Coordinates of C-alpha atoms in Angstrom, one line a residue:
X10 CA -39.4 -44.6 55.1
X11 CA -37.0 -47.6 55.6
X12 CA -33.5 -47.6 54.3
X13 CA -30.8 -50.3 54.7
X14 CA -27.1 -49.5 55.2
X15 CA -24.4 -52.2 55.5
X16 CA -27.1 -54.8 56.6
X17 CA -28.4 -52.7 59.4
X18 CA -31.8 -51.1 59.6
X19 CA -31.8 -47.4 60.2
X20 CA -33.3 -46.2 63.2
X21 CA -36.3 -43.9 62.9
X22 CA -34.4 -41.1 64.5
X23 CA -31.8 -41.3 62.0
X24 CA -34.3 -41.8 59.1
X25 CA -35.9 -38.7 60.3
X26 CA -32.6 -36.7 60.2
X27 CA -31.9 -38.0 56.6
X28 CA -35.3 -36.7 55.6
X29 CA -34.8 -33.2 57.0
X30 CA -31.3 -33.2 55.3
X31 CA -32.8 -34.3 51.8
X32 CA -35.8 -32.0 52.2
X33 CA -33.3 -29.0 52.9
X34 CA -31.5 -29.4 49.4
X35 CA -33.1 -27.3 46.7
X36 CA -30.2 -27.5 44.1
X37 CA -30.5 -30.9 43.5
X38 CA -33.6 -33.3 42.7
X39 CA -33.1 -36.2 45.2
X40 CA -35.8 -38.9 45.1
X41 CA -36.3 -42.7 45.3
X42 CA -37.6 -45.0 42.7
X43 CA -39.0 -48.5 43.2
X44 CA -37.4 -51.3 41.5
X45 CA -39.6 -50.7 38.5
X46 CA -38.8 -47.1 38.2
X47 CA -41.8 -45.6 39.9
X48 CA -41.3 -42.5 41.9
X49 CA -41.5 -43.2 45.7
X50 CA -40.2 -39.9 47.3
X51 CA -39.9 -36.3 46.2
X52 CA -37.7 -33.5 47.7
X53 CA -38.2 -29.8 47.2
X54 CA -35.3 -29.4 44.8
X55 CA -37.1 -31.8 42.5
X56 CA -40.3 -29.7 42.9
X57 CA -38.2 -26.6 42.2
X58 CA -36.7 -27.4 38.9
X59 CA -38.9 -30.3 37.5
X60 CA -42.1 -28.3 38.4
X61 CA -44.2 -31.1 39.8
X62 CA -45.6 -31.3 43.2
X63 CA -45.1 -34.3 45.3
X64 CA -48.9 -35.4 45.1
X65 CA -48.8 -35.1 41.3
X66 CA -45.5 -37.3 40.7
X67 CA -45.5 -40.0 43.3
X68 CA -46.2 -43.4 41.8
X69 CA -45.5 -41.9 38.2
X70 CA -42.6 -43.6 36.3
X71 CA -39.6 -41.4 36.2
X72 CA -39.4 -42.0 32.4
X73 CA -41.8 -39.2 31.9
X74 CA -38.9 -36.7 32.7
X75 CA -37.0 -38.1 29.6
X76 CA -37.6 -36.6 25.9
X77 CA -39.6 -38.6 23.5
X78 CA -36.4 -39.5 21.6
X79 CA -34.7 -40.9 24.7
X80 CA -38.0 -42.9 25.6
X81 CA -38.0 -44.4 22.1
X82 CA -34.4 -45.5 22.5
X83 CA -35.3 -47.0 25.9
X84 CA -32.9 -44.8 27.8
X85 CA -34.8 -44.9 31.2
X86 CA -35.1 -48.8 31.2
X87 CA -31.4 -49.1 30.1
X88 CA -30.4 -46.7 32.9
X89 CA -31.9 -48.9 35.5
X90 CA -30.6 -52.0 34.2
X91 CA -26.9 -50.4 34.3
X92 CA -27.4 -49.1 37.8
X93 CA -28.6 -52.6 39.0
X94 CA -25.8 -54.5 37.2
X95 CA -23.0 -52.2 37.8
X96 CA -23.9 -50.5 41.0
X97 CA -24.2 -47.0 39.3
X98 CA -25.4 -45.1 36.3
X99 CA -24.4 -41.7 35.5
X100 CA -24.7 -39.4 32.5
X101 CA -25.9 -36.1 31.1
X102 CA -28.7 -35.2 28.8
X103 CA -31.9 -33.4 28.1
X104 CA -34.8 -33.8 30.6
X105 CA -38.4 -32.3 30.3
X106 CA -40.2 -30.2 33.0
X107 CA -43.8 -30.3 33.8
X108 CA -44.4 -27.3 31.5
X109 CA -42.7 -29.0 28.5
X110 CA -39.4 -26.8 28.7
X111 CA -36.1 -28.6 28.7
X112 CA -33.1 -28.5 30.8
X113 CA -29.8 -30.1 30.7
X114 CA -29.4 -32.6 33.5
X115 CA -26.5 -34.5 35.1
X116 CA -28.0 -37.7 36.5
X117 CA -26.7 -40.2 38.9
X118 CA -28.8 -43.5 39.7
X119 CA -27.7 -45.8 42.6
X120 CA -29.3 -49.1 43.4
X121 CA -30.6 -49.7 46.9
X122 CA -30.3 -53.2 48.5
X123 CA -31.1 -54.7 51.7
X124 CA -28.6 -56.8 53.9
X125 CA -29.2 -59.7 51.7
X126 CA -28.6 -57.9 48.6
X127 CA -32.3 -57.8 47.5
X128 CA -33.1 -54.8 45.3
X129 CA -35.2 -52.5 47.0
X130 CA -35.2 -49.5 44.5
X131 CA -33.0 -46.8 43.3
X132 CA -31.7 -43.5 44.6
X133 CA -31.8 -40.9 41.8
X134 CA -29.9 -37.5 42.1
X135 CA -30.4 -34.9 39.2
X136 CA -28.7 -31.4 39.0
X137 CA -29.5 -28.8 36.6
X138 CA -26.7 -27.9 34.4
X139 CA -28.3 -25.9 31.7
X140 CA -26.6 -22.8 32.8
X141 CA -23.2 -24.4 32.6
X142 CA -23.8 -26.1 29.5
X143 CA -24.9 -22.8 28.0
X144 CA -21.8 -21.1 29.1
X145 CA -19.7 -24.0 27.8
X146 CA -21.6 -23.8 24.5
X147 CA -20.9 -19.9 24.4
X148 CA -17.3 -20.7 25.2
X149 CA -17.1 -23.1 22.4
X150 CA -18.9 -20.8 20.0
X151 CA -16.6 -17.9 21.0
X152 CA -13.5 -20.2 20.8
X153 CA -14.5 -21.3 17.2
X154 CA -15.2 -17.6 16.3
X155 CA -11.8 -16.9 17.4
X156 CA -10.4 -19.6 15.5
X157 CA -12.2 -18.4 12.4
X158 CA -11.1 -15.0 13.0
X159 CA -7.4 -16.1 13.4
X160 CA -7.6 -18.4 10.5
X161 CA -9.1 -15.6 8.3
X162 CA -6.3 -13.3 9.0
X163 CA -4.0 -13.4 6.0
X164 CA -1.6 -10.4 6.6
X165 CA -0.3 -11.5 9.8
X166 CA 1.2 -14.9 10.9
X167 CA -0.6 -15.8 14.2
X168 CA 0.6 -19.0 16.0
X169 CA 1.4 -20.5 19.3
X170 CA 4.6 -21.6 20.8
X171 CA 4.7 -24.1 23.7
X172 CA 7.2 -23.2 26.7
X173 CA 10.1 -24.4 24.6
X174 CA 9.4 -22.6 21.5
X175 CA 8.0 -25.3 19.4
X176 CA 5.2 -24.4 17.1
X177 CA 1.9 -25.6 18.4
X178 CA -0.8 -24.3 15.9
X179 CA -0.5 -22.3 12.6
X180 CA -3.0 -19.9 10.7
X181 CA -3.5 -19.2 7.2
X182 CA -1.5 -15.9 7.3
X183 CA 1.5 -17.8 8.5
X184 CA 1.3 -20.3 5.8
X185 CA 1.0 -17.3 3.4
X186 CA 3.9 -15.4 4.8
X187 CA 6.1 -18.1 5.7
X188 CA 5.2 -20.9 3.1
X189 CA 4.8 -23.8 5.4
X190 CA 1.7 -25.8 5.7
X191 CA 0.5 -26.5 9.4
X192 CA 1.5 -30.3 9.0
X193 CA 4.9 -29.4 8.0
X194 CA 5.7 -26.9 10.9
X195 CA 3.7 -27.8 13.8
X196 CA 6.2 -29.3 16.3
X197 CA 9.3 -27.7 14.9
X198 CA 11.0 -24.9 16.7
X199 CA 10.4 -21.4 15.8
X200 CA 14.2 -20.7 15.2
X201 CA 13.7 -22.3 11.9
X202 CA 12.5 -19.0 10.6
X203 CA 15.6 -17.1 11.7
X204 CA 18.7 -16.4 9.7
X205 CA 21.8 -18.5 10.0
X206 CA 23.6 -15.5 11.6
X207 CA 20.6 -14.8 14.0
X208 CA 20.6 -18.5 15.1
X209 CA 24.3 -18.4 15.6
X210 CA 23.9 -15.1 17.8
X211 CA 21.3 -16.9 20.0
X212 CA 18.4 -14.4 19.0
X213 CA 15.5 -17.1 19.1
X214 CA 16.6 -17.8 22.9
X215 CA 17.1 -14.2 23.7
X216 CA 13.8 -13.3 22.3
X217 CA 11.8 -16.0 24.3
X218 CA 13.9 -15.0 27.5
X219 CA 12.8 -11.4 26.9
X220 CA 9.2 -12.2 26.5
X221 CA 9.4 -14.6 29.6
X222 CA 10.9 -12.0 31.7
X223 CA 9.2 -8.7 30.6
X224 CA 5.9 -10.5 29.3
X225 CA 6.4 -9.3 25.8
X226 CA 9.2 -9.0 23.2
X227 CA 8.9 -6.8 20.1
X228 CA 11.5 -6.2 17.4
X229 CA 12.3 -6.4 13.7
X230 CA 14.7 -8.3 11.6
X231 CA 15.2 -10.6 8.7
X232 CA 13.3 -14.0 8.5
X233 CA 13.4 -17.0 6.2
X234 CA 10.7 -18.5 4.2
X235 CA 10.3 -22.1 3.3
X236 CA 11.7 -21.3 -0.3
X237 CA 14.9 -19.9 1.4
X238 CA 13.9 -16.1 0.5
X239 CA 14.1 -13.5 3.1
X240 CA 11.6 -10.8 4.3
X241 CA 11.8 -8.1 6.7
X242 CA 9.6 -8.9 9.8
X243 CA 7.9 -7.1 12.7
X244 CA 7.7 -9.6 15.4
X245 CA 5.6 -9.6 18.8
X246 CA 6.0 -12.6 21.2
X247 CA 3.7 -12.6 24.3
X248 CA 4.1 -14.9 27.2
X249 CA 0.8 -16.7 28.1
X250 CA 0.1 -17.8 31.6
X251 CA -2.9 -19.3 33.4
X252 CA -4.5 -17.8 36.5
X253 CA -2.0 -19.3 38.8
X254 CA 1.0 -17.6 36.9
X255 CA 2.2 -21.0 35.3
X256 CA 3.6 -20.6 31.7
X257 CA 1.5 -22.1 29.2
X258 CA 3.5 -21.1 26.2
X259 CA 4.1 -17.9 23.8
X260 CA 1.6 -16.1 21.4
X261 CA 3.5 -15.1 18.3
X262 CA 2.7 -12.5 15.7
X263 CA 4.7 -11.8 12.6
X264 CA 4.0 -9.4 10.0
X265 CA 5.7 -8.9 6.5
X266 CA 6.9 -5.3 6.4
X267 CA 9.4 -5.7 3.5
X268 CA 7.2 -3.4 1.1
X269 CA 6.9 -1.0 3.9
X270 CA 10.6 -0.9 4.6
X271 CA 11.3 -0.6 0.8
X272 CA 8.9 2.1 0.5
X273 CA 10.5 4.0 3.3
X274 CA 14.0 3.5 1.7
X275 CA 12.7 4.8 -1.5
X276 CA 11.2 7.7 0.2
X277 CA 14.5 8.4 1.9
X278 CA 16.4 8.1 -1.4
X279 CA 13.9 10.5 -3.1
X280 CA 14.2 13.1 -0.4
X281 CA 17.9 12.8 -0.9
X282 CA 17.6 13.2 -4.5
X283 CA 15.3 16.1 -4.1
X284 CA 17.9 17.6 -1.6
X285 CA 20.6 17.2 -4.0
X286 CA 18.8 18.5 -6.9
X287 CA 17.9 21.6 -4.8
X288 CA 21.5 21.9 -3.8
X289 CA 22.7 21.5 -7.4
X290 CA 19.9 23.8 -8.7
X291 CA 21.4 26.4 -6.1
X292 CA 24.9 25.8 -6.9
X293 CA 23.8 26.1 -10.6
X294 CA 22.2 29.4 -10.0
X295 CA 25.1 30.7 -8.1
X296 CA 27.6 29.4 -10.8
X297 CA 25.7 31.0 -13.5
X298 CA 25.7 34.3 -11.8
X299 CA 29.4 34.1 -11.0
X300 CA 30.0 33.2 -14.7
X301 CA 28.0 36.1 -15.8
X302 CA 29.8 38.5 -13.6
X303 CA 33.2 36.8 -14.6
X304 CA 32.4 37.2 -18.3
X305 CA 31.8 40.9 -17.7
X306 CA 35.2 41.2 -16.2
X307 CA 36.9 39.1 -18.9
X308 CA 35.2 41.1 -21.4
X309 CA 36.8 44.3 -20.1
X310 CA 40.3 42.6 -19.7
X311 CA 40.3 40.8 -23.0
X312 CA 38.9 44.0 -25.1
X313 CA 41.4 46.2 -23.4
X314 CA 44.3 43.9 -24.0
X315 CA 43.3 43.8 -27.6
X316 CA 43.3 47.4 -28.2
X317 CA 46.5 47.7 -26.1
X318 CA 48.1 45.2 -28.4
X319 CA 47.2 47.1 -31.4
X320 CA 48.4 50.3 -30.0
X321 CA 51.6 49.3 -28.4
X322 CA 54.8 49.1 -30.5
X323 CA 56.0 45.8 -31.5
X324 CA 58.5 45.5 -28.5
X325 CA 59.8 42.0 -28.1
X326 CA 60.1 42.6 -24.3
X327 CA 56.5 43.5 -24.0
X328 CA 54.5 41.4 -26.5
X329 CA 55.2 37.9 -24.5
X330 CA 53.7 39.4 -21.5
X331 CA 50.8 41.0 -23.2
X332 CA 50.2 37.8 -25.1
X333 CA 50.5 35.8 -22.0
X334 CA 47.9 37.8 -20.3
X335 CA 45.6 37.4 -23.3
X336 CA 46.2 33.5 -23.0
X337 CA 45.3 33.8 -19.3
X338 CA 42.1 35.6 -19.9
X339 CA 41.1 33.3 -22.6
X340 CA 41.7 30.3 -20.1
X341 CA 39.3 32.2 -17.8
X342 CA 36.8 32.5 -20.6
X343 CA 36.9 28.8 -21.2
X344 CA 36.4 28.2 -17.5
X345 CA 33.2 30.3 -17.7
X346 CA 32.0 28.3 -20.4
X347 CA 32.1 25.0 -18.3
X348 CA 30.7 26.8 -15.4
X349 CA 27.6 27.9 -17.8
X350 CA 27.5 24.4 -19.2
X351 CA 27.1 23.0 -15.8
X352 CA 24.5 25.5 -14.7
X353 CA 22.5 24.8 -18.0
X354 CA 22.9 28.6 -19.1
X355 CA 25.3 28.3 -21.8
X356 CA 23.9 29.2 -25.2
X357 CA 24.3 26.3 -27.4
X358 CA 24.4 26.6 -31.2
X359 CA 22.5 23.4 -32.1
X360 CA 23.3 22.0 -35.4
X361 CA 23.6 18.5 -37.0
X362 CA 27.1 17.0 -36.3
X363 CA 28.7 14.2 -38.2
X364 CA 30.3 12.1 -35.4
X365 CA 33.0 10.3 -37.5
X366 CA 34.1 13.5 -39.1
X367 CA 34.2 15.5 -35.8
X368 CA 36.2 12.7 -34.0
X369 CA 38.5 12.2 -36.9
X370 CA 39.3 15.9 -37.0
X371 CA 40.2 15.8 -33.1
X372 CA 42.7 13.0 -33.2
X373 CA 45.7 15.3 -33.4
X374 CA 44.3 17.0 -30.2
X375 CA 43.6 13.7 -28.6
X376 CA 47.1 12.3 -29.4
X377 CA 48.9 15.5 -28.1
X378 CA 46.8 15.3 -24.9
X379 CA 48.1 11.7 -24.2
X380 CA 51.5 10.6 -22.7
X381 CA 53.8 8.3 -24.7
X382 CA 52.9 5.3 -22.9
X383 CA 49.4 5.5 -23.8
X384 CA 47.7 4.6 -26.9
X385 CA 44.3 5.8 -28.3
X386 CA 41.8 3.7 -30.8
X387 CA 38.6 4.5 -32.3
X388 CA 35.7 2.6 -33.6
X389 CA 33.4 4.9 -35.3
X390 CA 31.2 3.9 -38.3
X391 CA 30.8 6.3 -41.1
X392 CA 27.1 5.3 -41.5
X393 CA 26.2 6.9 -38.3
X394 CA 23.4 9.6 -38.5
X395 CA 24.5 13.2 -37.4
X396 CA 23.6 14.1 -33.9
X397 CA 22.0 17.2 -32.8
X398 CA 24.1 19.3 -30.3
X399 CA 26.7 22.1 -30.2
X400 CA 29.9 21.1 -32.1
X401 CA 32.3 23.2 -30.2
X402 CA 31.0 22.1 -26.8
X403 CA 30.9 18.6 -27.8
X404 CA 34.6 18.8 -28.9
X405 CA 35.4 20.2 -25.5
X406 CA 33.5 17.3 -23.7
X407 CA 35.2 14.7 -25.8
X408 CA 38.7 16.2 -24.9
X409 CA 37.7 16.5 -21.4
X410 CA 36.8 12.9 -21.2
X411 CA 40.0 11.9 -23.0
X412 CA 42.0 13.9 -20.5
X413 CA 40.1 12.1 -17.6
X414 CA 40.9 8.7 -19.1
X415 CA 44.6 9.7 -19.4
X416 CA 44.8 10.8 -15.8
X417 CA 43.0 7.5 -14.7
X418 CA 46.0 5.4 -16.3
X419 CA 49.1 6.1 -14.3
X420 CA 51.1 3.2 -15.7
X421 CA 50.1 3.0 -19.5
X422 CA 47.0 1.8 -21.1
X423 CA 44.6 2.4 -23.8
X424 CA 41.8 5.0 -24.5
X425 CA 39.1 3.7 -26.7
X426 CA 36.6 5.8 -28.4
X427 CA 33.3 4.2 -29.9
X428 CA 30.1 5.2 -31.2
X429 CA 27.0 3.2 -32.2
X430 CA 23.4 3.8 -33.4
X431 CA 20.8 3.0 -30.7
X432 CA 17.1 3.1 -30.4
X433 CA 14.9 3.2 -27.3
X434 CA 11.3 2.0 -27.3
X435 CA 10.9 3.1 -23.9
X436 CA 13.0 5.8 -22.2
X437 CA 13.7 6.7 -18.5
X438 CA 13.7 9.8 -16.3
X439 CA 16.3 11.5 -18.2
X440 CA 15.9 10.1 -21.7
X441 CA 12.9 10.1 -24.0
X442 CA 12.2 7.2 -26.4
X443 CA 13.7 7.6 -29.7
X444 CA 16.8 7.4 -31.9
X445 CA 20.2 8.2 -30.4
X446 CA 23.9 8.0 -31.0
X447 CA 26.0 6.5 -28.0
X448 CA 29.5 8.0 -27.9
X449 CA 31.7 6.2 -25.4
X450 CA 35.2 7.0 -24.1
X451 CA 36.9 3.9 -22.2
X452 CA 40.0 3.6 -20.4
X453 CA 41.9 0.6 -18.9
X454 CA 42.7 2.5 -15.7
X455 CA 42.0 2.3 -12.0
X456 CA 38.3 2.5 -12.1
X457 CA 36.1 4.0 -9.2
X458 CA 34.8 2.6 -6.3
X459 CA 30.8 2.9 -5.9
X460 CA 31.2 5.9 -3.5
X461 CA 33.5 7.8 -6.1
X462 CA 31.3 6.8 -8.8
X463 CA 28.2 8.0 -7.2
X464 CA 29.9 11.5 -6.7
X465 CA 31.6 11.5 -10.2
X466 CA 29.3 14.2 -11.6
X467 CA 29.1 16.3 -8.4
X468 CA 30.2 19.8 -9.0
X469 CA 33.6 20.6 -7.8
X470 CA 34.1 17.0 -6.8
X471 CA 37.6 15.7 -8.2
X472 CA 40.1 12.8 -7.3
X473 CA 42.9 14.9 -8.9
X474 CA 45.5 16.8 -6.8
X475 CA 45.2 20.4 -5.7
X476 CA 45.3 22.7 -8.5
X477 CA 45.0 19.8 -11.2
X478 CA 41.1 19.7 -11.6
X479 CA 38.3 22.1 -11.1
X480 CA 35.6 19.3 -10.6
X481 CA 33.5 20.9 -13.4
X482 CA 34.7 18.6 -16.3
X483 CA 32.1 15.9 -16.1
X484 CA 29.2 18.3 -14.7
X485 CA 30.0 20.2 -17.9
X486 CA 29.7 17.1 -20.0
X487 CA 26.5 16.1 -18.2
X488 CA 25.1 19.6 -18.9
X489 CA 26.0 19.5 -22.4
X490 CA 24.2 16.2 -23.0
X491 CA 21.0 17.0 -21.2
X492 CA 20.8 20.5 -22.9
X493 CA 21.1 18.6 -26.1
X494 CA 18.1 16.3 -25.1
X495 CA 20.4 13.3 -24.2
X496 CA 22.0 11.6 -21.2
X497 CA 25.3 10.9 -19.7
X498 CA 26.1 7.3 -18.2
X499 CA 29.2 6.3 -16.2
X500 CA 30.2 2.6 -15.8
X501 CA 33.2 1.9 -13.8
X502 CA 34.6 -0.8 -11.6
X503 CA 37.8 -0.7 -9.4
X504 CA 40.7 -2.3 -11.3
X505 CA 38.9 -2.6 -14.6
X506 CA 38.6 0.9 -15.9
X507 CA 35.8 3.4 -16.9
X508 CA 33.5 3.9 -19.6
X509 CA 31.8 7.4 -19.9
X510 CA 29.0 7.3 -22.5
X511 CA 27.2 10.1 -24.1
X512 CA 23.5 9.5 -25.7
X513 CA 22.9 12.4 -28.1
X514 CA 19.5 12.5 -30.1
X515 CA 19.9 12.0 -33.8
X516 CA 19.3 15.4 -35.7
X517 CA 16.1 16.0 -37.6
X518 CA 16.1 18.7 -40.4
X519 CA 13.3 20.6 -38.7
X520 CA 15.4 21.0 -35.7
X521 CA 18.4 22.5 -37.4
X522 CA 17.8 26.1 -38.8
X523 CA 20.2 27.2 -41.4
X524 CA 23.3 28.9 -40.1
X525 CA 24.1 32.3 -41.0
X526 CA 27.8 32.3 -42.4
X527 CA 30.0 35.2 -41.0
X528 CA 31.9 37.2 -43.5
X529 CA 35.2 35.5 -44.3
X530 CA 36.9 38.7 -45.5
X531 CA 36.6 41.1 -42.4
X532 CA 38.2 44.1 -44.3
X533 CA 36.1 43.6 -47.3
X534 CA 32.8 43.1 -45.0
X535 CA 33.4 46.2 -42.9
X536 CA 31.4 49.0 -44.2
X537 CA 33.4 52.0 -45.6
X538 CA 31.1 54.7 -43.9
X539 CA 31.2 55.5 -40.1
X540 CA 28.2 54.3 -38.2
X541 CA 26.6 55.8 -35.2
X542 CA 26.3 53.0 -32.6
X543 CA 24.4 53.2 -29.3
X544 CA 26.2 50.8 -26.7
X545 CA 23.9 49.6 -23.7
X546 CA 25.4 47.8 -20.7
X547 CA 24.9 48.3 -16.9
X548 CA 28.5 47.3 -16.3
X549 CA 30.7 50.4 -16.7
X550 CA 33.9 48.4 -17.5
X551 CA 32.1 46.5 -20.2
X552 CA 30.5 49.5 -21.5
X553 CA 33.8 51.5 -21.9
X554 CA 35.7 48.4 -23.3
X555 CA 32.6 47.9 -26.0
X556 CA 33.0 51.7 -26.7
X557 CA 36.7 51.6 -27.3
X558 CA 36.4 48.6 -29.6
X559 CA 33.7 50.3 -31.7
X560 CA 35.6 53.6 -31.9
X561 CA 38.7 51.6 -32.8
X562 CA 36.7 50.2 -35.8
X563 CA 36.0 53.8 -36.8
X564 CA 32.5 54.2 -35.4
X565 CA 30.7 56.9 -33.3
X566 CA 29.5 55.6 -29.9
X567 CA 26.6 56.8 -27.8
X568 CA 26.7 55.2 -24.3
X569 CA 23.6 54.1 -22.2
X570 CA 23.8 52.4 -18.9
X571 CA 20.4 50.7 -19.0
X572 CA 17.5 50.3 -21.1
X573 CA 15.5 53.5 -20.0
X574 CA 18.7 55.6 -20.9
X575 CA 18.9 53.8 -24.3
X576 CA 15.2 54.8 -25.1
X577 CA 15.8 58.2 -24.1
X578 CA 18.9 58.5 -26.4
X579 CA 17.0 57.1 -29.4
X580 CA 14.2 59.6 -28.7
X581 CA 16.6 62.5 -28.9
X582 CA 18.4 61.7 -32.1
X583 CA 17.6 59.8 -35.5
X584 CA 21.1 59.2 -36.3
X585 CA 21.7 55.9 -34.5
X586 CA 22.2 53.3 -37.0
X587 CA 22.8 50.2 -34.7
X588 CA 22.1 49.2 -31.1
X589 CA 24.7 46.7 -29.4
X590 CA 23.0 46.1 -26.0
X591 CA 23.8 43.7 -23.1
X592 CA 20.9 41.3 -22.1
X593 CA 21.2 40.7 -18.4
X594 CA 20.3 44.2 -17.1
X595 CA 18.1 45.5 -14.1
X596 CA 14.9 46.9 -14.8
X597 CA 14.7 46.3 -18.5
X598 CA 16.6 43.3 -20.2
X599 CA 18.1 43.6 -23.5
X600 CA 15.4 41.5 -25.3
X601 CA 12.8 43.7 -23.8
X602 CA 14.7 46.6 -25.0
X603 CA 14.9 45.3 -28.4
X604 CA 11.2 44.7 -28.4
X605 CA 10.4 48.2 -27.7
X606 CA 13.0 49.5 -30.2
X607 CA 11.3 47.2 -32.8
X608 CA 7.7 48.8 -31.6
X609 CA 9.0 52.5 -32.1
X610 CA 11.8 52.3 -34.6
X611 CA 11.1 49.3 -36.8
X612 CA 13.9 48.3 -38.8
X613 CA 16.7 49.6 -36.5
X614 CA 19.2 46.6 -36.2
X615 CA 19.7 45.4 -32.5
X616 CA 22.6 43.0 -31.5
X617 CA 22.4 41.2 -28.2
X618 CA 25.4 40.5 -26.2
X619 CA 25.0 37.7 -23.8
X620 CA 26.9 35.0 -22.1
X621 CA 24.1 32.4 -21.6
X622 CA 20.7 31.8 -23.1
X623 CA 18.2 33.4 -20.7
X624 CA 15.6 34.9 -23.1
X625 CA 11.9 34.3 -22.4
X626 CA 10.6 31.4 -24.3
X627 CA 9.8 32.3 -28.0
X628 CA 11.0 36.1 -27.9
X629 CA 14.3 35.5 -29.5
X630 CA 12.6 33.5 -32.2
X631 CA 10.1 36.2 -33.1
X632 CA 12.8 39.0 -33.1
X633 CA 15.6 37.0 -34.7
X634 CA 18.2 39.0 -32.8
X635 CA 21.8 38.2 -33.8
X636 CA 24.1 37.2 -30.8
X637 CA 27.4 38.2 -29.4
X638 CA 28.7 35.8 -27.0
X639 CA 30.3 37.3 -24.1
X640 CA 33.2 37.9 -23.7
X641 CA 33.6 38.7 -27.3
X642 CA 36.5 40.0 -29.2
X643 CA 36.7 43.1 -31.4
X644 CA 36.7 40.7 -34.5
X645 CA 33.5 39.2 -33.4
X646 CA 32.1 42.5 -32.9
X647 CA 33.2 43.6 -36.4
X648 CA 31.8 40.3 -37.9
X649 CA 28.3 40.6 -36.4
X650 CA 28.0 44.3 -37.6
X651 CA 29.2 43.4 -41.0
X652 CA 26.8 40.4 -41.3
X653 CA 23.8 42.6 -40.1
X654 CA 24.6 45.4 -42.6
X655 CA 25.2 43.0 -45.5
X656 CA 21.9 41.4 -44.8
X657 CA 20.1 44.7 -44.6
X658 CA 21.6 45.8 -47.9

């Protein structure tokens, strides 16, 4: 074979060396074409991946390697013209093997000329790039799939930053969470999403520096949307480097976890509320138990003082002391009523109450409770429907609120009592839908800060000085309203005063059983004959006191310290006319004793003495037991006996 290089003919020795070199190459098809494109030589590389033996292909036109489409498009002829005209042709495309299969080829065609520039033919080099092309196709397909995946994620903002922190791409999740379209935000610095305070503190720069130093930054904080609203974000920033370690940018993942954080806060509040409720329940149970025991002590003290007052001579030097002791015991009894109201164990005498009449009747009490620099005004429509509650306890609650209002106004002011008719189509966690009367007591005093307001109804919490408040006033009022089926609300602001409102349900006739009227003339109501009364109480002091009061009324008393002893006493004699029993006793309660008496001795009257309503549901309604509220006086004891005997006759 003769070749020409730089106008010089190659020697046979060098020609042989070139042939050996070309024949040793198997990864490239290297062969010669004549000026018309016919194959003039064929190397092993051409034979390996085109499949033709040299004897089969020499003299054939090289266009046979092209696809039908390329031949129809005259690509082979055009390739030779370009090579001849421009000195080189290079491209990639599909080529066909002997067996008809295709491969992706990289092709170079160089013209071969002699020293005079006469075209002798073409040198053609072909390389099979099918594997590389398939790998590139796989990579592109993977990239497309990854892009589809990234764009399909809507719960996360996934986007890239360049090395300076500018946004370089943007997925649909980022658009949904942050509100920016890609064309609005690509090219902008990612600090746009940070709050003003965070930008001023250099947080964006610090976060990128951490990612650059450690390879990763992770944190949480407030971020801004396009519309200016804020959301709580969980953020991850990863530094992206190439195989040489050069920084290419940052991958940023942002998740809106506002709902999760709010849910966690709500759970924390719920747990705190549950803890507070459990604590209040424990305090309530403790308070109720203490009040019950204190009632028993007051029962013994007041009863003994009453008997002593009747039996002592009218000595001016002794009577004031005795009266002072009685008043002290009565104040203790009032305190137990507050404690029982707080613990929800006080027995309420539910009845319809005219709010206007009740408040009008208390005005003298209210005015005497206020200082001279304070005024009181009311706005109570006469047309208000009656509410269902305990009149005595409601009076105590309103007086308590007026006194609290007085103490909140240290430099004069006005107490305002109002009442309005309200309807609730929808209730809340403490109030059922329905018809209510809202009674409000307002002052123009100091008001409360949020922390004090939050603790206002906490038992034993008080802002008054030592010895000036028990901290049970507002809890007692709250207990009354909730036992009545209503709700207490407090509105207060520092420097603008406080308004405490009681929402009490409007009374219905079916909710209000007819009250039994006590005998007004005690001497006329008292029976002339002596009765035999069985007194039952597990507290020896109370039992002795009850017996003394009954004996002083002229009755014969048989004592029993528990239900079993009482039943045994009844079994021994048939002369017992009346049973007066405590309710809260171990082993057998007073109501259980009354049930057994009703079964074995039907018609025998039983009076239940109790400091709070703790009877099993429905039992008292079935037995219709008359009640003596502890601590009771001798007159109250005489009244209930007279009432029972009067109804029996």
